[in-house]
Coordinates of C-alpha atoms in Angstrom, one line a residue:
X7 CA -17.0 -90.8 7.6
X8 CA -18.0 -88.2 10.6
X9 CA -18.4 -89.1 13.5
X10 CA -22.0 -88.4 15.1
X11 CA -20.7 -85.4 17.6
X12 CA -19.4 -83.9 14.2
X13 CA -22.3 -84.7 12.3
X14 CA -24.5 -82.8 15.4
X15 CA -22.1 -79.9 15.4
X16 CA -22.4 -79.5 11.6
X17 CA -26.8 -79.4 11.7
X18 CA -26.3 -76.1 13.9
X19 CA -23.8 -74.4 11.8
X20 CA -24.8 -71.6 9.6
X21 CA -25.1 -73.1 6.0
X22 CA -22.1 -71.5 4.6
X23 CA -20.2 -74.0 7.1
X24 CA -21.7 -77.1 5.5
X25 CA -19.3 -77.8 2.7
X26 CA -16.6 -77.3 4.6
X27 CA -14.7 -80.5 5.0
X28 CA -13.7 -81.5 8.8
X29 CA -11.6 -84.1 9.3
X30 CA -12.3 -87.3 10.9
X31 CA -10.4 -86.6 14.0
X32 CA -11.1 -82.8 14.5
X33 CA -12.9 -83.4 17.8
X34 CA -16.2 -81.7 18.8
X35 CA -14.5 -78.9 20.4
X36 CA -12.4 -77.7 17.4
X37 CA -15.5 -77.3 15.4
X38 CA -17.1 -75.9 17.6
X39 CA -14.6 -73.8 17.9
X40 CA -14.7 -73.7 14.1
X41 CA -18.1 -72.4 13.8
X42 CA -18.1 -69.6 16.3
X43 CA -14.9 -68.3 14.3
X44 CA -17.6 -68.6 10.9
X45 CA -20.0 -66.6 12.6
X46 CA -17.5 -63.7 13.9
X47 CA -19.2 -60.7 12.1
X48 CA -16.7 -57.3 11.5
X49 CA -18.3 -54.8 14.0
X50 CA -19.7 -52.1 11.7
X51 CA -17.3 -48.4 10.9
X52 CA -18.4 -45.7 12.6
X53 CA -18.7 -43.0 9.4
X54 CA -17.3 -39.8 10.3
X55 CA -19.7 -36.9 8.8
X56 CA -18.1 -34.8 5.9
X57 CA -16.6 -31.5 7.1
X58 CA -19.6 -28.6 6.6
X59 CA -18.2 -26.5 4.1
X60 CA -18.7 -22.4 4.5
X61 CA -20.3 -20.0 1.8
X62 CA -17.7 -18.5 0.3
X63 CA -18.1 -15.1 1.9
X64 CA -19.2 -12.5 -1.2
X65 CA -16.9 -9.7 -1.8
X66 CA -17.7 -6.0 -2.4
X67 CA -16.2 -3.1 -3.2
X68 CA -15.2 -0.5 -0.4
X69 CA -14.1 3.1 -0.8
X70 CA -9.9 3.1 0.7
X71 CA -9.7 6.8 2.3
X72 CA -13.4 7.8 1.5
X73 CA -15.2 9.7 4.3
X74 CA -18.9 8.1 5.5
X75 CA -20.9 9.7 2.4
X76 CA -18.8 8.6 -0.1
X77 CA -19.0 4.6 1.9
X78 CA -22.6 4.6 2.0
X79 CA -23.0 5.5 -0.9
X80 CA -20.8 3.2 -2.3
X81 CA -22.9 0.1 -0.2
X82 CA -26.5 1.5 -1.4
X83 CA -25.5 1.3 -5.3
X84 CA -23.9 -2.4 -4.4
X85 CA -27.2 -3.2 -3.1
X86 CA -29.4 -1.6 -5.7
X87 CA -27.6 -4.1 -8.4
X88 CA -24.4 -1.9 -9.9
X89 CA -21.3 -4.2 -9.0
X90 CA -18.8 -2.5 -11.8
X91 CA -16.2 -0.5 -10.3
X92 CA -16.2 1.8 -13.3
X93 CA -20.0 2.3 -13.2
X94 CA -19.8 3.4 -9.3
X95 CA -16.6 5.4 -9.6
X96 CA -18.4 7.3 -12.5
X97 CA -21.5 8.1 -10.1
X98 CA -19.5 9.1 -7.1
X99 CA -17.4 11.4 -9.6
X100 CA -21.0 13.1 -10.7
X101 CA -21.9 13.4 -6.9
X102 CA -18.5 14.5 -5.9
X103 CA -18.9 17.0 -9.0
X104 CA -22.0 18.4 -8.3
X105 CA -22.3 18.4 -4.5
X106 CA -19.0 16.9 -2.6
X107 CA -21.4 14.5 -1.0
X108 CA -23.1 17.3 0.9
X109 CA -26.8 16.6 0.7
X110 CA -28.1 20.2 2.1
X111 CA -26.0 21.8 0.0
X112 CA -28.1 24.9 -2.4
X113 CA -26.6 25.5 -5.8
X114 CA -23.8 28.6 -4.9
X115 CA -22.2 26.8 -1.7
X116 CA -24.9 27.7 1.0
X117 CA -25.7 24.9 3.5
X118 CA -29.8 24.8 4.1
X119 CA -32.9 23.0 4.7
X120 CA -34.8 21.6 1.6
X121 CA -37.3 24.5 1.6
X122 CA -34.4 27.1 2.3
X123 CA -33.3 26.9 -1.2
X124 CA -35.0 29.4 -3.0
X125 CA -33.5 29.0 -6.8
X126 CA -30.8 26.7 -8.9
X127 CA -30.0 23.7 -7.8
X128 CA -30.3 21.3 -4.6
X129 CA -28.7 18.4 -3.1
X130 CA -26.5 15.3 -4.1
X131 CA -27.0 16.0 -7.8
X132 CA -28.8 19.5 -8.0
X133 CA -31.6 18.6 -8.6
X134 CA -32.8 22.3 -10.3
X135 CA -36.0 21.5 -12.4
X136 CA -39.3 22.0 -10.8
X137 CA -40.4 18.8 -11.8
X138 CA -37.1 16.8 -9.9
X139 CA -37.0 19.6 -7.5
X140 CA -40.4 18.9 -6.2
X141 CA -40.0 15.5 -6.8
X142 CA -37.1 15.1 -4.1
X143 CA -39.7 16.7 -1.7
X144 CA -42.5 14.5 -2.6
X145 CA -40.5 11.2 -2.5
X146 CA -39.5 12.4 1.5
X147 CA -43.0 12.6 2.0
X148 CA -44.2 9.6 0.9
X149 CA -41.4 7.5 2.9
X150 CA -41.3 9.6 5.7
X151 CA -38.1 10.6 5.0
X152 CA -36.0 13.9 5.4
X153 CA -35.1 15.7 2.2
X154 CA -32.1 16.9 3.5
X155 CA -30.8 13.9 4.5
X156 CA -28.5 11.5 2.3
X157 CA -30.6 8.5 3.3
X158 CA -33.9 10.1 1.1
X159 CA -31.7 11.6 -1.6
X160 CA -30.1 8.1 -2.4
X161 CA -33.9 6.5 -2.6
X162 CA -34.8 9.1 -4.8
X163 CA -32.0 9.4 -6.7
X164 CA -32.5 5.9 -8.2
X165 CA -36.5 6.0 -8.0
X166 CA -36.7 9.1 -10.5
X167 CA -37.6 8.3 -14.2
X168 CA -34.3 10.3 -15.3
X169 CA -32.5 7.4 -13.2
X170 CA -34.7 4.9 -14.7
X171 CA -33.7 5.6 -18.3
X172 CA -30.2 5.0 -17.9
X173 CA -30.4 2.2 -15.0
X174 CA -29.9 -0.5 -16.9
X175 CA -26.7 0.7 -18.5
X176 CA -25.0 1.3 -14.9
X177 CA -26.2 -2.4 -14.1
X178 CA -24.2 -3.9 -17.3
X179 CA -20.7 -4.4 -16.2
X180 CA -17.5 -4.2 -18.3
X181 CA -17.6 -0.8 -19.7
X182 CA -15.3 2.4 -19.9
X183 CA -15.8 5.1 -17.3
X184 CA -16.2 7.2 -20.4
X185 CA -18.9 4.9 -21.1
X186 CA -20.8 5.4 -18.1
X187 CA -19.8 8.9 -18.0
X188 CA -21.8 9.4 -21.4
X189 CA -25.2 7.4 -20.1
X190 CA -24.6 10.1 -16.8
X191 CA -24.3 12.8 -18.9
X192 CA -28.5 12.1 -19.7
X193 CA -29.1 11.3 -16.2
X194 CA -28.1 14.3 -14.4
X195 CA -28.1 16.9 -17.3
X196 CA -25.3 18.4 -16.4
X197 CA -24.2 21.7 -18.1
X198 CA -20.6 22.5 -17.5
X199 CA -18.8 18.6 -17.0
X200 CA -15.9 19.7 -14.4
X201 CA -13.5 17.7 -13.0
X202 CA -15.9 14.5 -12.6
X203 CA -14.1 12.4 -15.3
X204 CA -11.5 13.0 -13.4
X205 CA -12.9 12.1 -10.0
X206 CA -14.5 9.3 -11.5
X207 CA -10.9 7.5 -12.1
X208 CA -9.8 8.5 -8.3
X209 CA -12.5 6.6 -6.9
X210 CA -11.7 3.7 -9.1
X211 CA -8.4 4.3 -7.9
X212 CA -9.7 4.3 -3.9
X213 CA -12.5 1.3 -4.8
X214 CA -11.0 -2.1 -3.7
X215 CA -12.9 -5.6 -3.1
X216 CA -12.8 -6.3 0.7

């Protein structure tokens, strides 16, 4: 049998004490003792917060030993949607062909303003048509840009419909240079093809992820 001071003790324990048998002669302050020990909760663990992980940082393709033209224009087609090396090292052969990057350059050599061009050819790509002549002109006007500057020609250059029609085929990675060389070829309307094959596989040579 409990005694009476056990009994008491027990009727203010948590119920999960109750079956728990006591002993005759545990005395009043063993069980009390007893149920504070019961009622002992496990403080709770602090949880850390998981480590933030970073972005991976996106890579893209730089021009090794290229002067500030040939850089900037290597960002602007990066940011316009052509990631393949082969399709940018075939447009920077084509501008390096027609133009060595000089954008107020006149068909013959002679460095002038957009107007001071009177025949053949002008800027990154020669423009020499009329039609993609005066377009160059008309494009600077309606962005308030400078025709002669590399900044305009780049926004025309991939705004013109002769751009256009072979866009999506500079976008599609994967391919050869002479690949990209032959949907180039319909884009510029080149007649005499040069050395730009050949500077096409230099700058894939000089274009390196950074």
């Amino acid at each position: 049998m409990l005694s009476t001071l056990t009994m008491i003790a027990l009727s203010f324990a948590a119920p999960s004490l109750l079956p728990r048998v006591v002993e005759p002669s545990t005395g009043l302050e063993e069980v009390l003792q007893l149920v504070a020990a019961e009622n002992v909760t496990t403080p709770p663990v602090a949880v850390q917060p998981l480590p933030t992980l970073e972005e991976p940082k996106e890579q893209r393709l730089i021009c090794k030993g290229c002067n500030t033209h040939e850089q900037k224009t290597v960002s602007f087609l990066q940011e316009k949607g052509i990631t393949d090396k082969n399709a940018i090292a075939t447009i920077l052969g084509n501008i390096q062909q027609e133009s060595t990057f000089v954008p107020n350059i006149c068909e013959g050599g002679a460095r002038t303003s957009y107007h001071g061009c009177g025949s053949g050819g002008y800027g990154l790509i020669q423009w020499t048509d009329s039609s993609r002549y005066n377009g160059l002109g008309s494009h600077a006007r309606s962005i308030g840009g400078d025709p002669t500057s590399l900044d305009t020609q780049l926004s025309y250059l991939v705004s013109e419909s002769d751009w256009k029609m072979i866009e999506h085929q500079m976008k599609t990675p994967g391919k050869s240079i002479e690949s990209y060389m032959g949907a180039a070829r319909r884009w510029i309307r080149w007649g005499h093809h040069g050395a730009r094959t050949s500077y096409a596989y230099d700058y894939a040579k000089k274009l390196v992820l950074s």
